Tab-separated table of C-alpha atoms and ligand atoms in Angstrom:
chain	number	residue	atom	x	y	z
A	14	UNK	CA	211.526	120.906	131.847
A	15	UNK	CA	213.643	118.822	134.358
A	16	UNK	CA	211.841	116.006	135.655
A	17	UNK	CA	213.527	114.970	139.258
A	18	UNK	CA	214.190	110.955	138.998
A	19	UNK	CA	215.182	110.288	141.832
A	20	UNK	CA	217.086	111.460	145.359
A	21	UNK	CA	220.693	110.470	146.011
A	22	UNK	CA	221.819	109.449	149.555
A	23	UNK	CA	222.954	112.407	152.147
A	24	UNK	CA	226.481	110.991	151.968
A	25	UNK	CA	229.410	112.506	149.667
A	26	UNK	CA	232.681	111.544	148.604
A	27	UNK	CA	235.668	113.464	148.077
A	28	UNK	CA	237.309	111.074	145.313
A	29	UNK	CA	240.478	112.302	145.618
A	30	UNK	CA	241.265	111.895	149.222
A	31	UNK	CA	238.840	109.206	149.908
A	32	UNK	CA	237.193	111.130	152.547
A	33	UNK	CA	233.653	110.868	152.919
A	34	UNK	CA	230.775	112.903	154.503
A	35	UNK	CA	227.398	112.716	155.417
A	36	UNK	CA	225.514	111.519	159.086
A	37	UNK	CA	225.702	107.726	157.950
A	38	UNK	CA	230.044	108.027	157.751
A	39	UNK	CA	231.565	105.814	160.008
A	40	UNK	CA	235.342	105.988	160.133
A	41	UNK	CA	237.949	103.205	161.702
A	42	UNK	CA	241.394	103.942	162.633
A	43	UNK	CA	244.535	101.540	162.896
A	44	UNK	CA	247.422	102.854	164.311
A	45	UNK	CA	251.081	101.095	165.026
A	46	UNK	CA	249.947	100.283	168.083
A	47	UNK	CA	247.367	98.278	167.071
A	48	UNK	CA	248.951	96.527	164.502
A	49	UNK	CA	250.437	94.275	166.945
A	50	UNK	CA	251.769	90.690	164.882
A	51	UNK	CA	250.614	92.471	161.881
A	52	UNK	CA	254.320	92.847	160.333
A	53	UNK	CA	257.134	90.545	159.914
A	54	UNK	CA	259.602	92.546	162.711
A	55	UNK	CA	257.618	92.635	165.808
A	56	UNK	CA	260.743	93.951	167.499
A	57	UNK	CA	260.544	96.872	164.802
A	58	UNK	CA	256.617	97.990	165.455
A	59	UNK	CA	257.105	97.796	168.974
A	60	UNK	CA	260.112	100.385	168.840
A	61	UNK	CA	258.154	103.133	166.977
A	62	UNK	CA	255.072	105.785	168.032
A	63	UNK	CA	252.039	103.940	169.009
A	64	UNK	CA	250.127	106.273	168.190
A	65	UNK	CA	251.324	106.720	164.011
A	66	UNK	CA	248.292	106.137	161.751
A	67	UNK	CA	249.281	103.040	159.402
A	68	UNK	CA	245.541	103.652	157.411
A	69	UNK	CA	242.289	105.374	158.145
A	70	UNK	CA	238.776	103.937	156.707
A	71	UNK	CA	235.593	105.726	155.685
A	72	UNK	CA	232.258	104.155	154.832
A	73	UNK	CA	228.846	104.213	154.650
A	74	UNK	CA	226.457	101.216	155.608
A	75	UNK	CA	223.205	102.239	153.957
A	76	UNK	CA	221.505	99.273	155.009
A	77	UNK	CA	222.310	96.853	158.739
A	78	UNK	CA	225.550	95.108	158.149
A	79	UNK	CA	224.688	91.532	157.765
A	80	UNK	CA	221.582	92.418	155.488
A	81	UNK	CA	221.763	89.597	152.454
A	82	UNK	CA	221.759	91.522	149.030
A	83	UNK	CA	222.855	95.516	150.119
A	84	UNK	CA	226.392	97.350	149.289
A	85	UNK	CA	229.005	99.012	151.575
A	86	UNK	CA	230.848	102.302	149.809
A	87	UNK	CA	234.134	103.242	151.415
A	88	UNK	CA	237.664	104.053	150.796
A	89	UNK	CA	240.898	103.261	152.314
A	90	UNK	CA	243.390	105.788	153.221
A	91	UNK	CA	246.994	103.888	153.743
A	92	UNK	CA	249.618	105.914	154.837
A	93	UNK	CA	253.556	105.955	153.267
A	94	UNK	CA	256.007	103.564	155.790
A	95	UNK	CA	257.650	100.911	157.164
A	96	UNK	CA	257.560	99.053	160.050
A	97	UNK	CA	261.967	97.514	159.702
A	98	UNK	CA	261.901	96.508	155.645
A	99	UNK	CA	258.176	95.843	155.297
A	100	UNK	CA	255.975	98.804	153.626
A	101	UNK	CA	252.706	99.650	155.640
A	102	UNK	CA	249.825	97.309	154.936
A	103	UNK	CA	246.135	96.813	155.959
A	104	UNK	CA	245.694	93.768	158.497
A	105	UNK	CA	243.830	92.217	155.519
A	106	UNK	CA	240.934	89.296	155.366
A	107	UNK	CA	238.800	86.921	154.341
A	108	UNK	CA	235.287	87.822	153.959
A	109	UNK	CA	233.560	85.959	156.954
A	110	UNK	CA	230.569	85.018	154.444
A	111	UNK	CA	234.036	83.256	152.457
A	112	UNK	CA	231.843	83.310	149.371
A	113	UNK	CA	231.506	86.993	148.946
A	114	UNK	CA	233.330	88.764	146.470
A	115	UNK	CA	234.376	92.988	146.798
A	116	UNK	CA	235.835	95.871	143.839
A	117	UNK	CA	238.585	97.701	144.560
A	118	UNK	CA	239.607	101.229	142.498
A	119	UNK	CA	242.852	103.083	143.411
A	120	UNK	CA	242.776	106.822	142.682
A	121	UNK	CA	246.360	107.706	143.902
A	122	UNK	CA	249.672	106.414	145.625
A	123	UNK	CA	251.339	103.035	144.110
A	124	UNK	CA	251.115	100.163	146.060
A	125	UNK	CA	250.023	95.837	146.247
A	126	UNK	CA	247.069	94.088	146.323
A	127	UNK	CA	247.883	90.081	147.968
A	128	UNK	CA	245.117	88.146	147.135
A	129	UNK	CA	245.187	84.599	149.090
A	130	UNK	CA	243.179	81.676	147.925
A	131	UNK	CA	241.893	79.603	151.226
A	132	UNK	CA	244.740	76.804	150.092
A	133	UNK	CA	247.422	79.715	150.757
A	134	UNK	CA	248.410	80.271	147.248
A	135	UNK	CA	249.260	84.037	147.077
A	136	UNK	CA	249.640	86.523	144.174
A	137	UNK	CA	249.901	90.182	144.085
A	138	UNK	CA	248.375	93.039	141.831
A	139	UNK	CA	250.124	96.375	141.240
A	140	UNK	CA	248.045	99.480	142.278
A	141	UNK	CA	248.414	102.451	140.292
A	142	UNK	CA	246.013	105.658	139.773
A	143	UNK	CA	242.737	103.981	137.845
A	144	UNK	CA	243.924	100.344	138.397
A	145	UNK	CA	240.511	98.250	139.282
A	146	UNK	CA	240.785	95.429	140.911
A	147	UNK	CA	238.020	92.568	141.101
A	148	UNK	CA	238.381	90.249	144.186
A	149	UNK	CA	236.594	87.004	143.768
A	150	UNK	CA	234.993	85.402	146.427
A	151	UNK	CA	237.159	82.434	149.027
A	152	UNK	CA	239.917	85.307	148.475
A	153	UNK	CA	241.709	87.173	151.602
A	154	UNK	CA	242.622	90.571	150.468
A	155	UNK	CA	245.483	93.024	151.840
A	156	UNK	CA	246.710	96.272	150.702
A	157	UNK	CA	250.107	97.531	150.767
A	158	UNK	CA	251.592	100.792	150.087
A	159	UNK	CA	255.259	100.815	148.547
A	160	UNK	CA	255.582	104.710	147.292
A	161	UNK	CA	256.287	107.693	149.149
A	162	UNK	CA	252.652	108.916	149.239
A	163	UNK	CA	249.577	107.622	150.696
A	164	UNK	CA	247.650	105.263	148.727
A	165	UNK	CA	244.190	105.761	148.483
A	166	UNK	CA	241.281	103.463	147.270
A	167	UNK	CA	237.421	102.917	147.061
A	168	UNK	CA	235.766	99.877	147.693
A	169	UNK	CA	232.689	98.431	147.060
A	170	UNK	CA	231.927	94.796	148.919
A	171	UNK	CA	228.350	93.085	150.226
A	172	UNK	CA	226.891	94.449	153.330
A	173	UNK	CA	226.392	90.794	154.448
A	174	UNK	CA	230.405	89.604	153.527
A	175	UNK	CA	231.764	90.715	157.211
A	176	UNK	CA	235.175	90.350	158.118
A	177	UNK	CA	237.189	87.555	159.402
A	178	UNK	CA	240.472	88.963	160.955
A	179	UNK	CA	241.688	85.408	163.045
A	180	UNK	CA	242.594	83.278	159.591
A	181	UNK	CA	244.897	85.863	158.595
A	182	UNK	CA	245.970	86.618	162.269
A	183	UNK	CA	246.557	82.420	162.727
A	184	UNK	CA	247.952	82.135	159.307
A	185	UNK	CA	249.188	85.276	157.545
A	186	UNK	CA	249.081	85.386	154.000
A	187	UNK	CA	252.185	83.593	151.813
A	188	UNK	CA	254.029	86.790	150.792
A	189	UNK	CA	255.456	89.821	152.195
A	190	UNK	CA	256.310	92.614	150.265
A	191	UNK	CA	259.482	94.662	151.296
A	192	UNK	CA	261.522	97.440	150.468
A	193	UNK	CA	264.326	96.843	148.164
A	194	UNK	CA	266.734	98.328	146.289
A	195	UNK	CA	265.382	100.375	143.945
A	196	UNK	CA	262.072	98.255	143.772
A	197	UNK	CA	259.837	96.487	146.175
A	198	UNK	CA	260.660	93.224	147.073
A	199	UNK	CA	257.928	90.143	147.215
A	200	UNK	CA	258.792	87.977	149.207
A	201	UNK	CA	257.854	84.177	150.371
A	202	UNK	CA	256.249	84.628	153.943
B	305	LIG	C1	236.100	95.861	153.130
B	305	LIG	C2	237.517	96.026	152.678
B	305	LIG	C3	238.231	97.322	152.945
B	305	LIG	C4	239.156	97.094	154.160
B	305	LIG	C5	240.095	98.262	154.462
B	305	LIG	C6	240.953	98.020	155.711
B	305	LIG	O1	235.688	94.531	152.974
B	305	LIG	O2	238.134	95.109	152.170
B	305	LIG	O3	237.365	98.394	153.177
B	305	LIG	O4	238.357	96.795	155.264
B	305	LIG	O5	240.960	98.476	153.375
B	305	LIG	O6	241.580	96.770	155.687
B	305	LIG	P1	241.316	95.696	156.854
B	305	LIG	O7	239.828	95.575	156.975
B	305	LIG	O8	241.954	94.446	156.347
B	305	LIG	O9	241.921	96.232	158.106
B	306	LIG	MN1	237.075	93.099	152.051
């Protein structure tokens, strides 16, 4: 006899391509255009396609954002490119509750994680297919893709963390990674 413990939420995930379905989805966009004073050669972004996807985001919010003690589910989709030397990133950020902490899991493409402490210290972890990455708390996260293929990976992160884009848009973080010869180059921003 099977008993039935419990009910799963609508929502599904394609692990694989990080796409997600269900009626609570939501899905965000950033495009060259938009990534205005995101990259290192503004001269660069300006001269390409507005319109080229950098990264696409799915998630699901299964309780109101801001909600103390809930999850977000969602994964990152970051396309292969450069804008001049520098690979294609996510804007990245500190969590606008700073003391909130977020998983990461790649499941394909090679690429960074910069982590930034709030004192500007800045490290990077290689992403590779099954890497995990834990991101403490007080520490701004970006994502960087430096293979030929699109790097894709879930996240996990507080539904009350939010997102605060002006530190990193005042600031930037203390690295940059660019292409090199043969290897990626990291790079003191
Ligand atoms: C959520 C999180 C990721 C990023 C996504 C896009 O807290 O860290 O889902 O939001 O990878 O990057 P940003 O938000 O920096 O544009
Ligand atoms: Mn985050």
């Amino acid at each position: 006899m099977m008993t039935i413990l419990g009910r799963a939420m609508g929502d599904r995930v394609d692990w694989q391509s990080g796409r997600m379905d269900g009626a609570g989805v939501q899905r965000s966009v950033k495009t060259v255009g938009e990534l205005a004073g995101v990259f290192a050669d503004e001269a660069a972004r300006s001269g390409m396609d507005a319109a080229r996807v950098v990264y696409a985001v799915e998630w699901t919010e299964p309780v109101a954002a801001g909600t103390e003690g809930g999850l977000f589910w969602g994964a990152t989709r970051l396309e292969a490119g450069c804008v001049g030397d520098e690979y294609f990133m996510t804007r990245g950020h500190f969590h606008a509750v700073r003391d909130r902490g977020e998983f990461y899991g790649t499941v394909s493409g090679e690429g960074m994680l910069v982590l930034m402490e709030e004192d500007g210290a800045t490290r990077v972890e290689r992403m590779v297919p099954g890497s995990l990455h834990y991101i403490p708390g007080r520490v701004a996260h970006r994502t960087v893709n430096t293979g030929a293929e699109a790097m894709v990976f879930w996240a996990c992160w507080p539904s009350d963390a939010g997102h605060d884009y002006a530190a990193i848009a005042a600031r930037g973080f203390g690295l940059r990674v660019m292409r090199g010869d043969g290897s990626p180059r990291v790079v003191e921003a």
